[in-house]
């Protein structure tokens, strides 16, 4: 199946720092979505991207849909303790209908 | 804010038993999905459902699995004869539209433990 690789796999940062993570694939995607998952809970949608080159913000979060349509990044500015969790990218393939392919996840830990 | 709700939150069952996981999607959504997540791994697609039929399924969704929308609000996943490797979190999701532009909203999940 399609593989979405996320990096870094995990990161440990200081409160107040900016965070950057990305997602890459060998395949082209029509849509990129970023989700956050807290332990024992379901993924919560953070940002949705629909066009190549699109840059979208949601509060302290900013995400971009790569020009090649094979990658996306997510930035979190001025991290706070509640940013802790696992961040997943997810994409929808051309002709893939509504199925989401999830990335491998980036675990974020914030040090006070 | 509308949300996807799932029951039970946790089910423990013996291998070979049938399990039904229930979901109430967001009320104006048209597309429904089941995903699963084995502990510590990524979320994997199982099946999508639209207009009372399966629109797509993965290789994981074999003959042991079935889905149903028994009424206007519930969406269920049945595992006919559970195996140890079916132990996972099962997430229901729904979206308004498809075609590469649909945002999926997930429930909090049902943890299935097969002994």
Coordinates of N, CA and C in Angstrom, one line a residue:
Chain A
X1 N 0.8 -1.2 0.0 CA 0.0 0.0 0.0 C 0.8 1.3 0.0
X2 N 0.2 2.4 -0.1 CA 0.9 3.7 -0.1 C 1.5 3.9 1.3
X3 N 2.7 4.6 1.2 CA 3.4 4.8 2.5 C 3.5 6.4 2.6
X4 N 3.1 6.9 3.8 CA 3.4 8.3 4.1 C 4.4 8.3 5.2
X5 N 5.6 8.8 5.0 CA 6.6 8.8 6.0 C 6.7 10.2 6.7
X6 N 6.6 10.1 8.0 CA 6.7 11.4 8.8 C 8.0 11.5 9.5
X7 N 8.5 12.7 9.6 CA 9.7 12.9 10.4 C 9.5 14.3 11.1
X8 N 10.1 14.4 12.3 CA 10.8 13.3 13.0 C 9.8 12.3 13.5
X9 N 10.3 11.1 14.0 CA 9.4 10.1 14.6 C 8.9 10.6 15.9
X10 N 9.8 11.3 16.7 CA 9.4 11.9 17.9 C 10.3 13.1 18.2
X11 N 9.8 14.0 19.0 CA 10.6 15.2 19.4 C 10.3 15.6 20.7
X12 N 11.3 16.1 21.4 CA 11.2 16.6 22.8 C 11.6 18.1 22.8
X13 N 10.7 19.0 23.0 CA 11.0 20.4 22.9 C 10.7 21.1 24.2
X14 N 11.2 22.3 24.3 CA 10.9 23.2 25.4 C 9.6 24.0 25.2
X15 N 8.9 24.2 26.2 CA 7.7 25.0 26.1 C 8.1 26.4 25.5
X16 N 7.3 26.9 24.5 CA 7.6 28.1 23.9 C 8.3 28.0 22.6
X17 N 8.9 26.9 22.3 CA 9.6 26.7 21.1 C 8.7 26.4 19.9
X18 N 9.2 26.7 18.7 CA 8.4 26.4 17.5 C 8.8 25.0 17.1
X19 N 7.8 24.3 16.5 CA 7.9 22.9 16.1 C 7.7 22.8 14.6
X20 N 8.4 21.9 14.0 CA 8.2 21.7 12.6 C 8.2 20.2 12.3
X21 N 7.3 19.6 11.6 CA 7.3 18.2 11.2 C 6.8 18.1 9.8
X22 N 7.2 17.0 9.1 CA 6.8 16.9 7.7 C 6.4 15.5 7.4
X23 N 5.8 15.4 6.2 CA 5.2 14.1 5.7 C 5.6 14.0 4.3
X24 N 6.1 12.9 3.9 CA 6.5 12.7 2.5 C 6.0 11.4 1.9
X25 N 5.8 11.4 0.6 CA 5.4 10.2 0.0 C 5.9 10.1 -1.4
X26 N 6.0 8.9 -2.0 CA 6.4 8.7 -3.4 C 5.2 8.9 -4.3
X27 N 4.0 9.1 -3.7 CA 2.8 9.2 -4.6 C 2.2 10.6 -4.4
X28 N 1.5 11.0 -5.4 CA 0.8 12.3 -5.4 C -0.5 12.2 -4.6
X29 N -0.8 13.1 -3.8 CA -2.1 13.2 -3.1 C -2.9 14.4 -3.5
X30 N -4.2 14.2 -3.5 CA -5.1 15.3 -3.8 C -5.4 16.2 -2.6
X31 N -5.4 15.6 -1.4 CA -5.8 16.3 -0.2 C -4.8 15.8 0.9
X32 N -4.4 16.8 1.7 CA -3.6 16.5 2.9 C -4.4 17.0 4.1
X33 N -4.4 16.1 5.1 CA -5.0 16.5 6.4 C -4.0 16.2 7.5
X34 N -4.1 17.1 8.5 CA -3.3 16.8 9.7 C -4.2 16.6 10.9
X35 N -3.9 15.5 11.6 CA -4.7 15.2 12.8 C -3.8 15.1 14.0
X36 N -4.4 15.3 15.2 CA -3.7 15.1 16.5 C -4.4 14.1 17.2
X37 N -3.6 13.2 17.8 CA -4.2 12.1 18.6 C -3.7 12.1 20.0
X38 N -4.5 12.2 21.0 CA -4.1 12.1 22.4 C -4.3 10.7 22.8
X39 N -3.6 10.2 23.9 CA -3.6 8.8 24.3 C -5.0 8.3 24.5
X40 N -5.4 7.2 23.9 CA -6.7 6.6 24.1 C -7.8 7.3 23.5
X41 N -7.5 8.2 22.6 CA -8.6 9.0 21.9 C -8.5 8.9 20.4
X42 N -9.5 9.4 19.8 CA -9.5 9.3 18.3 C -8.7 10.5 17.7
X43 N -8.4 10.4 16.5 CA -7.7 11.5 15.8 C -8.6 12.7 15.7
X44 N -8.1 13.9 16.0 CA -8.8 15.2 15.9 C -8.3 16.0 14.7
X45 N -9.1 16.4 13.8 CA -8.7 17.1 12.6 C -8.2 18.5 13.0
X46 N -7.0 18.8 12.5 CA -6.4 20.1 12.8 C -6.5 21.1 11.6
X47 N -6.0 20.6 10.5 CA -6.0 21.4 9.3 C -6.2 20.5 8.1
X48 N -6.9 21.1 7.1 CA -7.1 20.4 5.8 C -6.6 21.2 4.7
X49 N -5.9 20.6 3.7 CA -5.3 21.3 2.6 C -5.8 20.6 1.3
X50 N -6.2 21.5 0.3 CA -6.8 20.9 -0.9 C -6.1 21.3 -2.2
X51 N -5.1 22.2 -2.2 CA -4.5 22.6 -3.4 C -3.0 22.7 -3.2
X52 N -2.2 22.2 -4.3 CA -0.8 22.3 -4.2 C -0.3 23.7 -3.9
X53 N 0.6 23.9 -3.0 CA 1.1 25.2 -2.6 C 0.3 25.9 -1.6
X54 N -0.9 25.4 -1.2 CA -1.8 26.0 -0.3 C -1.1 26.1 1.1
X55 N -1.2 27.2 1.7 CA -0.7 27.5 3.1 C -1.9 27.9 4.0
X56 N -2.1 27.1 5.0 CA -3.3 27.3 5.8 C -2.9 27.4 7.3
X57 N -3.5 28.3 8.0 CA -3.3 28.4 9.5 C -4.5 28.2 10.3
X58 N -4.3 27.6 11.5 CA -5.4 27.4 12.4 C -4.8 27.8 13.8
X59 N -4.9 29.0 14.2 CA -4.3 29.4 15.5 C -2.8 29.4 15.4
X60 N -2.2 28.7 16.3 CA -0.7 28.6 16.3 C -0.2 27.5 15.3
X61 N -1.1 26.9 14.6 CA -0.7 25.8 13.6 C -0.7 26.4 12.2
X62 N 0.3 26.0 11.4 CA 0.3 26.4 10.0 C 0.7 25.1 9.3
X63 N 0.1 24.9 8.1 CA 0.4 23.7 7.3 C 0.5 24.1 5.9
X64 N 1.3 23.4 5.1 CA 1.4 23.7 3.7 C 1.3 22.4 2.9
X65 N 0.6 22.5 1.8 CA 0.5 21.4 0.8 C 1.7 21.6 -0.2
X66 N 2.6 20.7 -0.3 CA 3.7 20.8 -1.1 C 3.4 21.0 -2.6
X67 N 4.3 21.7 -3.3 CA 4.0 22.0 -4.7 C 4.0 20.7 -5.6
X68 N 4.8 19.8 -5.2 CA 4.9 18.5 -5.9 C 3.7 17.6 -5.6
X69 N 2.9 18.0 -4.6 CA 1.8 17.2 -4.1 C 2.2 15.9 -3.4
X70 N 3.5 15.8 -3.2 CA 4.0 14.5 -2.5 C 4.4 14.8 -1.1
X71 N 4.2 16.0 -0.6 CA 4.6 16.3 0.8 C 3.8 17.4 1.4
X72 N 3.9 17.5 2.7 CA 3.2 18.5 3.5 C 4.0 18.7 4.8
X73 N 3.9 19.9 5.3 CA 4.5 20.1 6.6 C 3.5 20.8 7.5
X74 N 3.8 20.6 8.8 CA 3.0 21.3 9.9 C 3.9 22.0 10.8
X75 N 3.7 23.2 11.1 CA 4.4 24.0 12.1 C 3.5 24.4 13.2
X76 N 4.1 24.3 14.4 CA 3.4 24.8 15.6 C 4.2 25.8 16.2
X77 N 3.7 27.0 16.4 CA 4.5 28.1 17.0 C 4.2 28.2 18.5
X78 N 5.2 28.6 19.2 CA 5.1 28.8 20.7 C 4.4 27.7 21.4
X79 N 5.0 26.5 21.4 CA 4.4 25.3 21.9 C 4.0 25.4 23.4
X80 N 2.9 24.8 23.7 CA 2.5 24.7 25.1 C 2.3 23.3 25.5
X81 N 2.2 23.0 26.8 CA 2.1 21.6 27.3 C 1.0 20.8 26.6
X82 N -0.2 21.4 26.3 CA -1.3 20.7 25.7 C -1.0 20.3 24.3
X83 N 0.1 20.7 23.7 CA 0.4 20.3 22.4 C 0.9 18.9 22.3
X84 N 1.2 18.3 23.5 CA 1.7 17.0 23.6 C 0.7 16.0 22.9
X85 N 1.3 15.1 22.2 CA 0.4 14.1 21.5 C 1.1 13.5 20.3
X86 N 0.4 12.8 19.5 CA 0.9 12.2 18.3 C 0.2 13.0 17.1
X87 N 1.0 13.5 16.2 CA 0.5 14.2 15.0 C 0.6 13.3 13.8
X88 N -0.5 13.1 13.2 CA -0.6 12.3 11.9 C -0.9 13.1 10.7
X89 N -0.2 12.9 9.7 CA -0.6 13.4 8.4 C -1.5 12.3 7.8
X90 N -2.3 12.7 6.9 CA -3.2 11.8 6.2 C -3.5 12.4 4.8
X91 N -3.6 11.5 3.8 CA -3.8 12.0 2.5 C -4.8 11.2 1.7
X92 N -5.4 11.8 0.7 CA -6.4 11.2 -0.2 C -5.8 11.1 -1.6
X93 N -5.7 9.9 -2.1 CA -5.1 9.7 -3.4 C -6.0 10.1 -4.5
X94 N -5.5 10.5 -5.7 CA -6.3 10.7 -6.8 C -7.0 9.4 -7.2
X95 N -8.3 9.5 -7.4 CA -9.1 8.3 -7.7 C -9.2 7.3 -6.5
X96 N -8.8 7.7 -5.4 CA -8.8 6.9 -4.2 C -10.1 7.1 -3.4
X97 N -11.0 7.9 -4.0 CA -12.3 8.2 -3.3 C -12.1 8.8 -2.0
X98 N -12.7 8.3 -1.0 CA -12.7 8.9 0.3 C -11.7 8.3 1.3
X99 N -11.0 7.3 0.9 CA -10.1 6.6 1.8 C -8.9 7.5 2.2
X100 N -8.6 7.5 3.5 CA -7.4 8.3 4.0 C -6.3 7.3 4.2
X101 N -5.1 7.7 3.7 CA -3.9 7.0 4.1 C -3.2 7.8 5.1
X102 N -2.9 7.1 6.3 CA -2.3 7.8 7.4 C -0.8 7.7 7.4
X103 N -0.1 8.7 7.9 CA 1.3 8.7 8.0 C 1.7 7.9 9.3
X104 N 3.0 7.8 9.5 CA 3.5 7.0 10.6 C 3.5 7.7 11.9
X105 N 3.3 9.0 11.9 CA 3.1 9.8 13.2 C 4.3 10.4 13.7
X106 N 4.2 11.5 14.3 CA 5.2 12.2 15.0 C 4.8 12.5 16.4
X107 N 5.5 11.9 17.4 CA 5.1 12.1 18.8 C 5.8 13.3 19.3
X108 N 5.0 14.2 19.9 CA 5.6 15.5 20.4 C 5.5 15.5 21.9
X109 N 6.6 15.8 22.5 CA 6.7 15.9 24.0 C 7.2 17.3 24.3
X110 N 6.5 17.9 25.2 CA 6.9 19.3 25.6 C 7.4 19.4 27.0
X111 N 8.6 19.9 27.2 CA 9.2 20.0 28.5 C 8.9 21.4 29.0
X112 N 8.4 21.4 30.3 CA 8.0 22.7 30.9 C 9.2 23.6 31.1
Chain B
X1 N -20.9 21.1 19.7 CA -20.4 20.8 18.4 C -20.7 19.3 18.1
X2 N -21.2 19.0 16.9 CA -21.5 17.6 16.6 C -20.3 16.8 16.6
X3 N -20.5 15.5 17.0 CA -19.4 14.6 17.1 C -19.8 13.2 16.8
X4 N -18.9 12.4 16.4 CA -19.1 10.9 16.2 C -19.0 10.2 17.5
X5 N -19.9 9.4 17.9 CA -19.9 8.7 19.2 C -19.8 7.2 18.9
X6 N -19.0 6.5 19.8 CA -18.8 5.1 19.6 C -19.1 4.4 20.9
X7 N -19.6 3.2 20.8 CA -19.8 2.3 21.9 C -19.5 0.9 21.5
X8 N -19.0 0.0 22.4 CA -18.5 0.4 23.8 C -17.2 1.1 23.7
X9 N -16.7 1.7 24.7 CA -15.4 2.3 24.7 C -14.3 1.2 24.8
X10 N -14.7 0.1 25.5 CA -13.7 -1.0 25.6 C -14.5 -2.3 25.7
X11 N -14.1 -3.3 24.9 CA -14.7 -4.6 25.0 C -13.6 -5.7 25.0
X12 N -13.8 -6.6 26.0 CA -12.9 -7.8 26.1 C -13.7 -9.0 25.7
X13 N -13.2 -9.8 24.8 CA -13.9 -10.9 24.3 C -12.9 -12.1 24.1
X14 N -13.5 -13.3 24.1 CA -12.7 -14.5 23.9 C -12.6 -14.7 22.4
X15 N -11.4 -15.3 22.0 CA -11.2 -15.6 20.6 C -12.3 -16.5 20.1
X16 N -12.8 -16.2 18.9 CA -13.8 -16.9 18.2 C -15.2 -16.4 18.5
X17 N -15.3 -15.4 19.4 CA -16.6 -14.8 19.7 C -16.9 -13.7 18.6
X18 N -18.2 -13.4 18.5 CA -18.6 -12.3 17.6 C -18.6 -11.0 18.4
X19 N -18.3 -10.0 17.7 CA -18.3 -8.6 18.4 C -19.0 -7.7 17.4
X20 N -19.8 -6.8 18.0 CA -20.4 -5.7 17.3 C -20.0 -4.4 17.9
X21 N -19.4 -3.5 17.1 CA -19.0 -2.2 17.5 C -20.0 -1.2 16.9
X22 N -20.4 -0.2 17.7 CA -21.4 0.7 17.2 C -20.9 2.1 17.2
X23 N -21.5 2.8 16.2 CA -21.1 4.2 16.0 C -22.4 5.0 15.6
X24 N -22.4 6.2 16.1 CA -23.4 7.2 15.6 C -22.7 8.3 14.9
X25 N -22.7 8.3 13.6 CA -22.0 9.4 12.9 C -22.6 10.8 13.1
X26 N -22.0 11.8 12.6 CA -22.5 13.1 12.7 C -23.8 13.2 11.8
X27 N -24.8 13.8 12.2 CA -26.2 13.6 11.7 C -26.3 14.0 10.2
X28 N -25.6 15.0 9.7 CA -25.8 15.4 8.3 C -24.8 14.8 7.4
X29 N -24.0 13.9 7.9 CA -22.9 13.3 7.1 C -23.4 12.1 6.3
X30 N -22.8 11.9 5.1 CA -23.3 10.9 4.2 C -22.4 9.7 4.0
X31 N -21.1 9.9 4.4 CA -20.1 8.8 4.2 C -19.6 8.4 5.6
X32 N -19.4 7.1 5.7 CA -19.1 6.5 7.0 C -17.9 5.5 6.8
X33 N -17.1 5.4 7.8 CA -15.8 4.7 7.7 C -15.5 4.0 9.0
X34 N -14.8 2.9 8.8 CA -14.1 2.3 10.0 C -12.6 2.2 9.7
X35 N -11.9 2.5 10.7 CA -10.4 2.4 10.7 C -10.0 1.7 12.0
X36 N -8.8 1.1 11.9 CA -8.3 0.5 13.1 C -6.9 0.9 13.4
X37 N -6.5 0.8 14.7 CA -5.1 1.2 15.0 C -4.7 0.2 16.0
X38 N -3.7 -0.6 15.6 CA -3.1 -1.6 16.5 C -2.1 -0.7 17.4
X39 N -2.0 -1.1 18.7 CA -1.3 -0.4 19.7 C 0.1 0.1 19.2
X40 N 0.3 1.4 19.2 CA 1.6 1.9 18.8 C 1.8 2.1 17.4
X41 N 0.8 1.7 16.6 CA 1.0 1.8 15.1 C 0.1 2.9 14.5
X42 N 0.2 3.0 13.2 CA -0.6 4.1 12.6 C -2.0 3.6 12.3
X43 N -2.9 4.6 12.0 CA -4.3 4.3 11.7 C -4.4 3.7 10.3
X44 N -5.2 2.6 10.3 CA -5.4 1.9 9.0 C -6.8 1.9 8.5
X45 N -7.0 2.1 7.3 CA -8.4 2.1 6.7 C -8.9 0.7 6.6
X46 N -10.2 0.5 7.0 CA -10.8 -0.8 6.9 C -11.9 -0.7 5.7
X47 N -12.8 0.2 5.9 CA -14.0 0.2 4.9 C -14.6 1.6 4.9
X48 N -15.2 1.9 3.7 CA -16.0 3.1 3.6 C -17.4 2.7 3.1
X49 N -18.4 3.5 3.5 CA -19.8 3.1 3.3 C -20.6 4.3 2.9
X50 N -21.3 4.1 1.8 CA -22.1 5.3 1.3 C -23.4 4.7 0.6
X51 N -24.5 5.4 0.9 CA -25.7 5.0 0.2 C -26.1 3.6 0.5
X52 N -25.9 3.1 1.7 CA -26.2 1.8 2.1 C -25.4 0.7 1.5
X53 N -24.2 1.0 1.0 CA -23.4 -0.1 0.5 C -21.9 0.3 0.7
X54 N -21.1 -0.8 0.7 CA -19.7 -0.6 0.8 C -19.1 0.1 -0.4
X55 N -18.4 1.2 -0.3 CA -17.8 1.8 -1.5 C -16.4 1.5 -1.7
X56 N -15.7 1.1 -0.6 CA -14.3 0.7 -0.7 C -13.9 -0.1 0.5
X57 N -13.1 -1.1 0.4 CA -12.6 -1.8 1.5 C -11.1 -2.2 1.3
X58 N -10.4 -2.4 2.4 CA -9.0 -2.7 2.4 C -8.9 -4.3 2.5
X59 N -7.6 -4.7 2.3 CA -7.4 -6.1 2.3 C -7.5 -6.7 3.8
X60 N -7.5 -5.8 4.7 CA -7.8 -6.2 6.1 C -9.2 -6.6 6.3
X61 N -10.1 -6.0 5.6 CA -11.6 -6.2 5.7 C -11.9 -7.5 5.0
X62 N -11.7 -8.6 5.6 CA -12.0 -9.9 5.0 C -13.4 -10.4 5.3
X63 N -13.7 -11.6 5.0 CA -15.1 -12.1 5.2 C -15.5 -12.2 6.7
X64 N -14.6 -12.0 7.6 CA -15.0 -12.0 9.0 C -15.6 -10.7 9.4
X65 N -15.4 -9.7 8.6 CA -15.9 -8.3 8.9 C -17.2 -8.0 8.1
X66 N -18.1 -7.3 8.7 CA -19.2 -6.8 7.9 C -19.6 -5.4 8.6
X67 N -20.3 -4.6 7.8 CA -20.8 -3.3 8.3 C -22.3 -3.2 7.9
X68 N -22.9 -2.4 8.7 CA -24.4 -2.3 8.5 C -24.8 -0.9 9.0
X69 N -25.8 -0.4 8.3 CA -26.5 0.8 8.9 C -27.9 0.4 9.1
X70 N -28.2 -0.2 10.3 CA -29.5 -0.8 10.6 C -30.6 0.2 10.7
X71 N -30.3 1.5 10.9 CA -31.4 2.5 11.0 C -30.8 3.8 10.5
X72 N -31.5 4.9 10.8 CA -31.1 6.2 10.2 C -29.9 6.8 11.0
X73 N -29.5 6.2 12.1 CA -28.5 6.9 12.9 C -27.3 6.0 13.2
X74 N -27.4 4.7 13.3 CA -26.3 3.8 13.7 C -25.6 3.3 12.5
X75 N -24.3 3.0 12.8 CA -23.4 2.4 11.8 C -22.6 1.4 12.6
X76 N -22.7 0.1 12.2 CA -22.0 -0.9 13.0 C -20.9 -1.7 12.2
X77 N -20.0 -2.2 13.0 CA -18.9 -3.0 12.5 C -19.0 -4.4 13.2
X78 N -19.2 -5.5 12.5 CA -19.3 -6.8 13.1 C -18.1 -7.6 12.8
X79 N -17.5 -8.2 13.8 CA -16.4 -9.2 13.5 C -17.0 -10.5 13.9
X80 N -17.1 -11.4 12.9 CA -17.9 -12.6 13.1 C -17.2 -13.6 14.1
X81 N -15.9 -13.8 14.0 CA -15.2 -14.8 14.8 C -13.8 -14.2 15.1
X82 N -13.7 -13.5 16.3 CA -12.5 -12.7 16.5 C -11.3 -13.6 16.7
X83 N -10.2 -13.0 16.2 CA -8.8 -13.6 16.4 C -8.0 -12.7 17.3
X84 N -6.9 -13.2 17.8 CA -6.1 -12.5 18.7 C -5.6 -11.2 18.0
X85 N -5.3 -11.3 16.7 CA -4.7 -10.1 16.0 C -5.8 -9.1 15.7
X86 N -7.0 -9.3 16.0 CA -8.1 -8.3 15.9 C -8.0 -7.3 17.0
X87 N -7.2 -7.6 18.0 CA -7.1 -6.6 19.2 C -6.5 -5.3 18.7
X88 N -7.3 -4.2 18.9 CA -6.9 -2.9 18.3 C -7.9 -1.9 18.8
X89 N -7.6 -0.6 18.5 CA -8.6 0.4 18.7 C -9.3 0.5 17.3
X90 N -10.6 0.6 17.3 CA -11.4 0.7 16.1 C -12.1 2.1 16.1
X91 N -11.8 2.8 15.1 CA -12.4 4.2 15.0 C -13.4 4.2 13.9
X92 N -14.5 4.8 14.2 CA -15.5 5.2 13.3 C -15.3 6.6 12.8
X93 N -15.6 6.9 11.6 CA -15.4 8.3 11.1 C -16.6 8.6 10.1
X94 N -16.9 9.9 10.0 CA -17.9 10.2 9.0 C -17.4 11.5 8.3
X95 N -18.0 11.7 7.1 CA -17.7 12.9 6.3 C -18.9 13.3 5.5
X96 N -19.0 14.6 5.1 CA -20.1 15.0 4.4 C -20.0 14.6 2.9
X97 N -18.8 14.7 2.4 CA -18.7 14.5 0.9 C -17.4 13.8 0.6
X98 N -17.3 13.3 -0.6 CA -16.1 12.6 -1.0 C -15.5 13.2 -2.2
X99 N -14.7 12.4 -2.9 CA -14.1 12.9 -4.1 C -12.8 13.7 -3.9
X100 N -12.1 13.3 -2.8 CA -10.8 13.9 -2.5 C -11.0 15.2 -1.7
X101 N -12.1 15.6 -1.4 CA -12.3 16.9 -0.7 C -13.1 16.8 0.6
X102 N -13.2 15.6 1.1 CA -13.9 15.4 2.3 C -13.1 15.3 3.6
X103 N -13.5 16.0 4.6 CA -12.8 16.0 5.9 C -13.5 15.0 6.7
X104 N -12.7 14.0 7.2 CA -13.2 13.0 8.1 C -13.1 13.3 9.5
X105 N -14.2 13.1 10.2 CA -14.2 13.3 11.7 C -14.3 12.0 12.4
X106 N -13.5 11.8 13.4 CA -13.4 10.5 14.0 C -14.0 10.5 15.4
X107 N -14.5 9.3 15.8 CA -15.0 9.1 17.1 C -13.8 8.8 18.0
X108 N -14.1 8.6 19.3 CA -13.0 8.4 20.3 C -12.5 6.9 20.3
X109 N -13.2 6.1 19.6 CA -12.7 4.7 19.4 C -13.3 3.7 20.4
X110 N -13.2 2.5 19.9 CA -13.6 1.3 20.8 C -12.4 0.4 20.8
X111 N -12.0 0.2 22.1 CA -10.8 -0.7 22.2 C -11.3 -2.1 22.3
X112 N -10.8 -3.0 21.4 CA -11.2 -4.4 21.4 C -10.0 -5.2 21.9
X113 N -10.2 -6.0 22.9 CA -9.1 -6.9 23.4 C -9.6 -8.3 23.2
X114 N -8.9 -9.1 22.5 CA -9.3 -10.5 22.2 C -8.3 -11.4 23.0
X115 N -8.9 -12.2 23.9 CA -8.1 -13.1 24.7 C -8.0 -14.5 24.2

